[in-house]
PDB file of C-alpha atoms in Angstrom:
ATOM      1  CA  GLU A  23     143.968 -60.740 206.947  1.00 65.00           C
ATOM      2  CA  ALA A  24     146.687 -59.052 204.913  1.00 80.00           C
ATOM      3  CA  GLY A  25     145.924 -58.379 201.280  1.00 91.00           C
ATOM      4  CA  VAL A  26     148.154 -58.788 198.262  1.00 95.00           C
ATOM      5  CA  THR A  27     151.268 -56.683 198.689  1.00 95.00           C
ATOM      6  CA  GLN A  28     153.676 -55.481 196.028  1.00 96.00           C
ATOM      7  CA  PHE A  29     157.116 -53.976 196.256  1.00 97.00           C
ATOM      8  CA  PRO A  30     158.259 -51.438 195.299  1.00 97.00           C
ATOM      9  CA  SER A  31     155.303 -49.131 194.794  1.00 95.00           C
ATOM     10  CA  HIS A  32     157.291 -47.068 192.308  1.00 97.00           C
ATOM     11  CA  SER A  33     160.462 -47.697 190.351  1.00 97.00           C
ATOM     12  CA  VAL A  34     162.268 -45.399 187.954  1.00 98.00           C
ATOM     13  CA  ILE A  35     165.092 -46.953 185.965  1.00 97.00           C
ATOM     14  CA  GLU A  36     167.043 -46.199 182.842  1.00 97.00           C
ATOM     15  CA  LYS A  37     166.690 -48.106 179.618  1.00 97.00           C
ATOM     16  CA  GLY A  38     168.928 -51.141 179.693  1.00 97.00           C
ATOM     17  CA  GLN A  39     168.843 -51.588 183.449  1.00 97.00           C
ATOM     18  CA  THR A  40     167.288 -54.481 185.326  1.00 98.00           C
ATOM     19  CA  VAL A  41     164.332 -54.277 187.681  1.00 98.00           C
ATOM     20  CA  THR A  42     162.746 -56.915 189.877  1.00 98.00           C
ATOM     21  CA  LEU A  43     159.196 -56.566 191.106  1.00 98.00           C
ATOM     22  CA  ARG A  44     157.905 -58.595 194.015  1.00 98.00           C
ATOM     23  CA  CYS A  45     154.442 -59.807 194.884  1.00 98.00           C
ATOM     24  CA  ASP A  46     153.290 -61.418 198.123  1.00 97.00           C
ATOM     25  CA  PRO A  47     149.896 -63.050 197.635  1.00 96.00           C
ATOM     26  CA  ILE A  48     147.300 -63.627 200.307  1.00 95.00           C
ATOM     27  CA  SER A  49     148.365 -66.536 202.475  1.00 93.00           C
ATOM     28  CA  GLY A  50     146.943 -69.822 201.226  1.00 92.00           C
ATOM     29  CA  HIS A  51     146.209 -68.608 197.723  1.00 94.00           C
ATOM     30  CA  ASP A  52     147.598 -71.116 195.258  1.00 93.00           C
ATOM     31  CA  ASN A  53     146.800 -69.014 192.196  1.00 94.00           C
ATOM     32  CA  LEU A  54     148.959 -65.989 191.472  1.00 96.00           C
ATOM     33  CA  TYR A  55     148.602 -63.736 188.458  1.00 96.00           C
ATOM     34  CA  TRP A  56     150.578 -60.889 186.936  1.00 98.00           C
ATOM     35  CA  TYR A  57     148.897 -58.188 184.855  1.00 97.00           C
ATOM     36  CA  ARG A  58     150.192 -54.974 183.330  1.00 97.00           C
ATOM     37  CA  ARG A  59     148.580 -51.687 182.390  1.00 96.00           C
ATOM     38  CA  VAL A  60     150.404 -49.490 179.947  1.00 95.00           C
ATOM     39  CA  MET A  61     149.244 -45.865 180.116  1.00 87.00           C
ATOM     40  CA  GLY A  62     145.986 -45.312 178.300  1.00 83.00           C
ATOM     41  CA  LYS A  63     145.534 -48.966 177.508  1.00 90.00           C
ATOM     42  CA  GLU A  64     143.684 -51.853 179.080  1.00 94.00           C
ATOM     43  CA  ILE A  65     145.000 -54.068 181.850  1.00 96.00           C
ATOM     44  CA  LYS A  66     146.598 -57.074 180.166  1.00 96.00           C
ATOM     45  CA  PHE A  67     147.285 -60.525 181.533  1.00 96.00           C
ATOM     46  CA  LEU A  68     150.917 -61.604 181.705  1.00 97.00           C
ATOM     47  CA  LEU A  69     150.955 -64.973 183.410  1.00 95.00           C
ATOM     48  CA  HIS A  70     149.391 -67.313 185.936  1.00 95.00           C
ATOM     49  CA  PHE A  71     151.050 -69.520 188.540  1.00 95.00           C
ATOM     50  CA  VAL A  72     149.466 -72.440 190.323  1.00 93.00           C
ATOM     51  CA  LYS A  73     151.669 -72.856 193.348  1.00 94.00           C
ATOM     52  CA  GLU A  74     155.173 -72.801 191.874  1.00 94.00           C
ATOM     53  CA  SER A  75     154.207 -73.929 188.376  1.00 94.00           C
ATOM     54  CA  LYS A  76     153.495 -71.664 185.438  1.00 94.00           C
ATOM     55  CA  GLN A  77     149.986 -72.536 184.301  1.00 92.00           C
ATOM     56  CA  ASP A  78     149.722 -69.944 181.549  1.00 92.00           C
ATOM     57  CA  GLU A  79     152.388 -67.532 180.380  1.00 93.00           C
ATOM     58  CA  SER A  80     150.776 -66.609 177.096  1.00 92.00           C
ATOM     59  CA  GLY A  81     150.747 -62.899 177.939  1.00 94.00           C
ATOM     60  CA  MET A  82     154.458 -62.459 178.575  1.00 95.00           C
ATOM     61  CA  PRO A  83     155.642 -59.901 176.005  1.00 94.00           C
ATOM     62  CA  ASN A  84     159.075 -61.353 175.257  1.00 94.00           C
ATOM     63  CA  ASN A  85     162.039 -63.119 176.794  1.00 94.00           C
ATOM     64  CA  ARG A  86     163.195 -60.005 178.632  1.00 97.00           C
ATOM     65  CA  PHE A  87     160.547 -60.825 181.217  1.00 97.00           C
ATOM     66  CA  LEU A  88     161.146 -63.624 183.706  1.00 97.00           C
ATOM     67  CA  ALA A  89     158.683 -64.596 186.414  1.00 97.00           C
ATOM     68  CA  GLU A  90     159.373 -66.969 189.256  1.00 97.00           C
ATOM     69  CA  ARG A  91     157.496 -68.302 192.225  1.00 97.00           C
ATOM     70  CA  THR A  92     159.908 -70.417 194.174  1.00 86.00           C
ATOM     71  CA  GLY A  93     158.252 -72.458 196.911  1.00 88.00           C
ATOM     72  CA  GLY A  94     154.815 -71.393 195.799  1.00 85.00           C
ATOM     73  CA  THR A  95     154.701 -68.318 198.012  1.00 93.00           C
ATOM     74  CA  TYR A  96     155.873 -64.927 196.800  1.00 96.00           C
ATOM     75  CA  SER A  97     156.615 -64.193 193.168  1.00 98.00           C
ATOM     76  CA  THR A  98     159.103 -61.998 191.373  1.00 98.00           C
ATOM     77  CA  LEU A  99     158.937 -60.487 187.921  1.00 98.00           C
ATOM     78  CA  LYS A 100     162.264 -59.460 186.468  1.00 98.00           C
ATOM     79  CA  VAL A 101     162.674 -57.235 183.446  1.00 97.00           C
ATOM     80  CA  GLN A 102     166.146 -57.424 181.911  1.00 96.00           C
ATOM     81  CA  PRO A 103     167.091 -55.284 180.082  1.00 96.00           C
ATOM     82  CA  ALA A 104     164.266 -52.780 180.454  1.00 97.00           C
ATOM     83  CA  GLU A 105     162.974 -50.890 177.429  1.00 97.00           C
ATOM     84  CA  LEU A 106     160.923 -47.702 177.253  1.00 96.00           C
ATOM     85  CA  GLU A 107     157.768 -49.602 176.288  1.00 96.00           C
ATOM     86  CA  ASP A 108     157.941 -51.603 179.526  1.00 97.00           C
ATOM     87  CA  SER A 109     156.732 -48.573 181.462  1.00 97.00           C
ATOM     88  CA  GLY A 110     153.382 -49.071 183.116  1.00 97.00           C
ATOM     89  CA  VAL A 111     151.694 -50.349 186.228  1.00 96.00           C
ATOM     90  CA  TYR A 112     152.282 -53.998 187.072  1.00 98.00           C
ATOM     91  CA  PHE A 113     149.543 -55.619 189.105  1.00 97.00           C
ATOM     92  CA  CYS A 114     149.691 -58.870 190.973  1.00 97.00           C
ATOM     93  CA  ALA A 115     146.584 -60.789 191.992  1.00 96.00           C
ATOM     94  CA  SER A 116     145.890 -64.011 193.836  1.00 95.00           C
ATOM     95  CA  SER A 117     142.975 -66.363 194.346  1.00 93.00           C
ATOM     96  CA  LEU A 118     142.096 -69.567 196.117  1.00 92.00           C
ATOM     97  CA  ALA A 119     142.126 -72.774 194.148  1.00 85.00           C
ATOM     98  CA  ASP A 120     138.349 -73.214 194.257  1.00 84.00           C
ATOM     99  CA  THR A 121     137.328 -69.594 193.757  1.00 85.00           C
ATOM    100  CA  TRP A 122     139.473 -68.524 190.827  1.00 82.00           C
ATOM    101  CA  TYR A 123     136.861 -65.862 189.967  1.00 82.00           C
ATOM    102  CA  GLU A 124     137.629 -63.847 193.068  1.00 87.00           C
ATOM    103  CA  GLN A 125     141.004 -62.475 192.152  1.00 91.00           C
ATOM    104  CA  TYR A 126     142.365 -60.109 194.801  1.00 93.00           C
ATOM    105  CA  PHE A 127     144.625 -57.443 193.379  1.00 93.00           C
ATOM    106  CA  GLY A 128     147.545 -55.659 194.902  1.00 94.00           C
ATOM    107  CA  PRO A 129     148.048 -51.882 194.606  1.00 93.00           C
ATOM    108  CA  GLY A 130     150.481 -52.287 191.729  1.00 95.00           C
ATOM    109  CA  THR A 131     154.054 -51.246 190.994  1.00 97.00           C
ATOM    110  CA  ARG A 132     154.424 -48.220 188.781  1.00 96.00           C
ATOM    111  CA  LEU A 133     157.477 -48.763 186.578  1.00 98.00           C
ATOM    112  CA  THR A 134     158.960 -45.885 184.630  1.00 97.00           C
ATOM    113  CA  VAL A 135     161.756 -46.577 182.166  1.00 97.00           C
ATOM    114  CA  THR A 136     163.582 -43.443 181.001  1.00 97.00           C
TER     115      THR A 136
ATOM    116  CA  ALA B  28     139.744 -65.084 172.468  1.00 83.00           C
ATOM    117  CA  GLN B  29     137.746 -62.357 174.150  1.00 89.00           C
ATOM    118  CA  SER B  30     137.724 -58.568 173.994  1.00 94.00           C
ATOM    119  CA  VAL B  31     136.005 -55.890 176.053  1.00 96.00           C
ATOM    120  CA  THR B  32     134.937 -52.410 175.027  1.00 97.00           C
ATOM    121  CA  GLN B  33     134.122 -49.760 177.580  1.00 97.00           C
ATOM    122  CA  LEU B  34     132.504 -47.066 175.540  1.00 92.00           C
ATOM    123  CA  ASP B  35     133.190 -44.126 177.836  1.00 95.00           C
ATOM    124  CA  SER B  36     136.660 -43.303 179.140  1.00 95.00           C
ATOM    125  CA  GLN B  37     135.309 -40.646 181.516  1.00 97.00           C
ATOM    126  CA  VAL B  38     131.874 -40.102 183.044  1.00 97.00           C
ATOM    127  CA  PRO B  39     131.300 -36.977 185.162  1.00 97.00           C
ATOM    128  CA  VAL B  40     128.079 -36.850 187.169  1.00 97.00           C
ATOM    129  CA  PHE B  41     126.611 -34.910 190.047  1.00 97.00           C
ATOM    130  CA  GLU B  42     126.036 -36.448 193.433  1.00 97.00           C
ATOM    131  CA  GLU B  43     122.719 -38.299 193.771  1.00 97.00           C
ATOM    132  CA  ALA B  44     122.331 -38.578 189.993  1.00 98.00           C
ATOM    133  CA  PRO B  45     121.952 -41.970 188.313  1.00 98.00           C
ATOM    134  CA  VAL B  46     124.828 -43.389 186.324  1.00 98.00           C
ATOM    135  CA  GLU B  47     125.390 -46.093 183.733  1.00 97.00           C
ATOM    136  CA  LEU B  48     128.837 -47.316 182.721  1.00 98.00           C
ATOM    137  CA  ARG B  49     128.703 -49.248 179.503  1.00 97.00           C
ATOM    138  CA  CYS B  50     130.507 -52.476 178.718  1.00 97.00           C
ATOM    139  CA  ASN B  51     130.309 -54.641 175.627  1.00 97.00           C
ATOM    140  CA  TYR B  52     132.252 -57.808 175.025  1.00 96.00           C
ATOM    141  CA  SER B  53     133.133 -60.096 172.168  1.00 94.00           C
ATOM    142  CA  SER B  54     133.672 -63.833 172.544  1.00 91.00           C
ATOM    143  CA  SER B  55     133.299 -67.013 170.532  1.00 88.00           C
ATOM    144  CA  VAL B  56     132.373 -68.927 173.696  1.00 87.00           C
ATOM    145  CA  SER B  57     130.170 -68.296 176.680  1.00 88.00           C
ATOM    146  CA  VAL B  58     131.682 -66.031 179.291  1.00 89.00           C
ATOM    147  CA  TYR B  59     131.913 -65.024 182.897  1.00 92.00           C
ATOM    148  CA  LEU B  60     131.689 -61.268 183.448  1.00 95.00           C
ATOM    149  CA  PHE B  61     133.091 -58.953 186.104  1.00 95.00           C
ATOM    150  CA  TRP B  62     133.237 -55.364 187.197  1.00 97.00           C
ATOM    151  CA  TYR B  63     136.241 -54.199 189.196  1.00 96.00           C
ATOM    152  CA  VAL B  64     136.725 -50.821 190.860  1.00 96.00           C
ATOM    153  CA  GLN B  65     139.974 -49.041 191.616  1.00 95.00           C
ATOM    154  CA  TYR B  66     139.876 -46.239 194.163  1.00 93.00           C
ATOM    155  CA  PRO B  67     142.791 -43.777 194.156  1.00 87.00           C
ATOM    156  CA  ASN B  68     146.070 -45.320 195.324  1.00 82.00           C
ATOM    157  CA  GLN B  69     144.506 -48.734 195.842  1.00 87.00           C
ATOM    158  CA  GLY B  70     144.397 -52.060 194.017  1.00 88.00           C
ATOM    159  CA  LEU B  71     141.464 -53.304 191.998  1.00 92.00           C
ATOM    160  CA  GLN B  72     138.532 -54.638 193.996  1.00 93.00           C
ATOM    161  CA  LEU B  73     135.917 -57.022 192.666  1.00 93.00           C
ATOM    162  CA  LEU B  74     132.619 -55.127 192.599  1.00 95.00           C
ATOM    163  CA  LEU B  75     130.326 -57.796 191.176  1.00 94.00           C
ATOM    164  CA  LYS B  76     130.343 -60.828 188.949  1.00 94.00           C
ATOM    165  CA  TYR B  77     128.117 -62.852 186.691  1.00 93.00           C
ATOM    166  CA  LEU B  78     128.899 -66.566 186.590  1.00 91.00           C
ATOM    167  CA  SER B  79     125.492 -68.134 185.947  1.00 88.00           C
ATOM    168  CA  GLY B  80     121.854 -67.913 186.987  1.00 89.00           C
ATOM    169  CA  SER B  81     120.081 -64.581 187.312  1.00 89.00           C
ATOM    170  CA  THR B  82     121.286 -62.110 184.729  1.00 90.00           C
ATOM    171  CA  LEU B  83     120.921 -59.229 187.189  1.00 92.00           C
ATOM    172  CA  VAL B  84     123.681 -59.086 189.771  1.00 93.00           C
ATOM    173  CA  GLU B  85     124.088 -56.608 192.588  1.00 91.00           C
ATOM    174  CA  SER B  86     126.896 -55.313 194.789  1.00 91.00           C
ATOM    175  CA  ILE B  87     126.697 -54.456 198.464  1.00 86.00           C
ATOM    176  CA  ASN B  88     127.067 -50.725 197.789  1.00 89.00           C
ATOM    177  CA  GLY B  89     124.124 -50.280 195.450  1.00 94.00           C
ATOM    178  CA  PHE B  90     125.601 -51.004 192.028  1.00 96.00           C
ATOM    179  CA  GLU B  91     123.981 -53.515 189.721  1.00 97.00           C
ATOM    180  CA  ALA B  92     124.781 -54.969 186.317  1.00 97.00           C
ATOM    181  CA  GLU B  93     122.712 -56.946 183.880  1.00 95.00           C
ATOM    182  CA  PHE B  94     124.081 -59.582 181.557  1.00 95.00           C
ATOM    183  CA  ASN B  95     122.468 -59.279 178.150  1.00 94.00           C
ATOM    184  CA  LYS B  96     123.593 -62.141 175.969  1.00 92.00           C
ATOM    185  CA  SER B  97     121.897 -60.953 172.794  1.00 93.00           C
ATOM    186  CA  GLN B  98     123.460 -57.505 173.119  1.00 92.00           C
ATOM    187  CA  THR B  99     126.752 -58.933 174.464  1.00 94.00           C
ATOM    188  CA  SER B 100     126.634 -56.285 177.150  1.00 96.00           C
ATOM    189  CA  PHE B 101     127.158 -56.033 180.904  1.00 97.00           C
ATOM    190  CA  HIS B 102     126.399 -52.413 181.771  1.00 97.00           C
ATOM    191  CA  LEU B 103     126.916 -51.164 185.319  1.00 98.00           C
ATOM    192  CA  ARG B 104     124.273 -48.939 186.910  1.00 97.00           C
ATOM    193  CA  LYS B 105     123.600 -47.116 190.129  1.00 97.00           C
ATOM    194  CA  PRO B 106     120.421 -45.103 190.736  1.00 97.00           C
ATOM    195  CA  SER B 107     122.061 -42.499 192.973  1.00 97.00           C
ATOM    196  CA  VAL B 108     125.814 -41.985 193.246  1.00 97.00           C
ATOM    197  CA  HIS B 109     127.865 -40.611 196.123  1.00 97.00           C
ATOM    198  CA  ILE B 110     131.098 -38.656 196.171  1.00 96.00           C
ATOM    199  CA  SER B 111     132.787 -41.798 197.472  1.00 95.00           C
ATOM    200  CA  ASP B 112     131.929 -43.654 194.250  1.00 96.00           C
ATOM    201  CA  THR B 113     134.563 -41.607 192.433  1.00 96.00           C
ATOM    202  CA  ALA B 114     136.940 -44.222 191.046  1.00 97.00           C
ATOM    203  CA  GLU B 115     137.971 -46.025 187.891  1.00 96.00           C
ATOM    204  CA  TYR B 116     135.756 -48.935 186.893  1.00 97.00           C
ATOM    205  CA  PHE B 117     136.914 -51.871 184.799  1.00 97.00           C
ATOM    206  CA  CYS B 118     134.798 -54.426 183.002  1.00 97.00           C
ATOM    207  CA  ALA B 119     136.398 -57.854 182.520  1.00 96.00           C
ATOM    208  CA  VAL B 120     135.544 -61.181 180.934  1.00 94.00           C
ATOM    209  CA  ARG B 121     136.772 -64.759 181.020  1.00 91.00           C
ATOM    210  CA  GLY B 122     135.754 -67.488 178.613  1.00 86.00           C
ATOM    211  CA  LEU B 123     134.167 -70.645 179.978  1.00 82.00           C
ATOM    212  CA  GLY B 124     136.058 -73.876 180.194  1.00 74.00           C
ATOM    213  CA  GLY B 125     139.611 -74.981 180.693  1.00 70.00           C
ATOM    214  CA  SER B 126     142.076 -74.082 183.386  1.00 69.00           C
ATOM    215  CA  ASN B 127     142.854 -70.701 181.883  1.00 75.00           C
ATOM    216  CA  TYR B 128     141.845 -68.201 184.538  1.00 86.00           C
ATOM    217  CA  LYS B 129     143.063 -65.035 182.880  1.00 90.00           C
ATOM    218  CA  LEU B 130     140.794 -62.022 182.779  1.00 93.00           C
ATOM    219  CA  THR B 131     140.481 -59.777 179.738  1.00 94.00           C
ATOM    220  CA  PHE B 132     139.845 -56.168 180.720  1.00 96.00           C
ATOM    221  CA  GLY B 133     138.436 -53.091 179.073  1.00 96.00           C
ATOM    222  CA  LYS B 134     140.303 -49.798 179.141  1.00 96.00           C
ATOM    223  CA  GLY B 135     138.411 -48.534 182.162  1.00 96.00           C
ATOM    224  CA  THR B 136     135.918 -45.753 182.822  1.00 97.00           C
ATOM    225  CA  LEU B 137     136.793 -42.962 185.211  1.00 97.00           C
ATOM    226  CA  LEU B 138     133.688 -42.012 187.164  1.00 97.00           C
ATOM    227  CA  THR B 139     133.898 -38.600 188.785  1.00 97.00           C
ATOM    228  CA  VAL B 140     131.095 -37.631 191.145  1.00 97.00           C
ATOM    229  CA  ASN B 141     130.863 -33.913 191.741  1.00 96.00           C
ATOM    230  CA  PRO B 142     129.033 -32.176 194.617  1.00 95.00           C
TER     231      PRO B 142
END
């Protein structure tokens, strides 16, 4: 069974540019989560999808971040325009509906904004 | 709201030595507790969890953690570590109730096992 995959693994962009991160959850997992780890800090929750609906987006930093999950399968996280403080590792995780506590994480996308 | 404090950012130990990685949490409600591990160039993996029942929980690779409600702690221990245990370990918490499934993490502890 394939795990959670994320693309790209690394992205280096300039301040003001746009970047789109993609996450493919484990097949059949209705719950999809985005987290972010800024260097030296803790991993912080961004948002949670149940199928295609946003269940909780309380962790989204500001309106430069837009997450979508069309069709309830893969998800994208767009940052537009990127700022220096957006640099970090963005993790995606997924879980089954009944076992929310077993969140399976992807390897992360390392985003560097210069 | 919850918060998690991992008291040690780095823990170096020698192979076959015992290790304890400390985790304390703060919450106004009862909690579920987790330890995740991240090996180099990989995603986080769930190591063990406390949801209810016995306060001592174990993983398949010899780690254990004990939920101590009075101390608000969930320290991770292993009696004898291996080189392959070198990784970053994250403690996480989620408050009981509701449909909010978000995890609150600590800053992580880098465990380095030396030969």
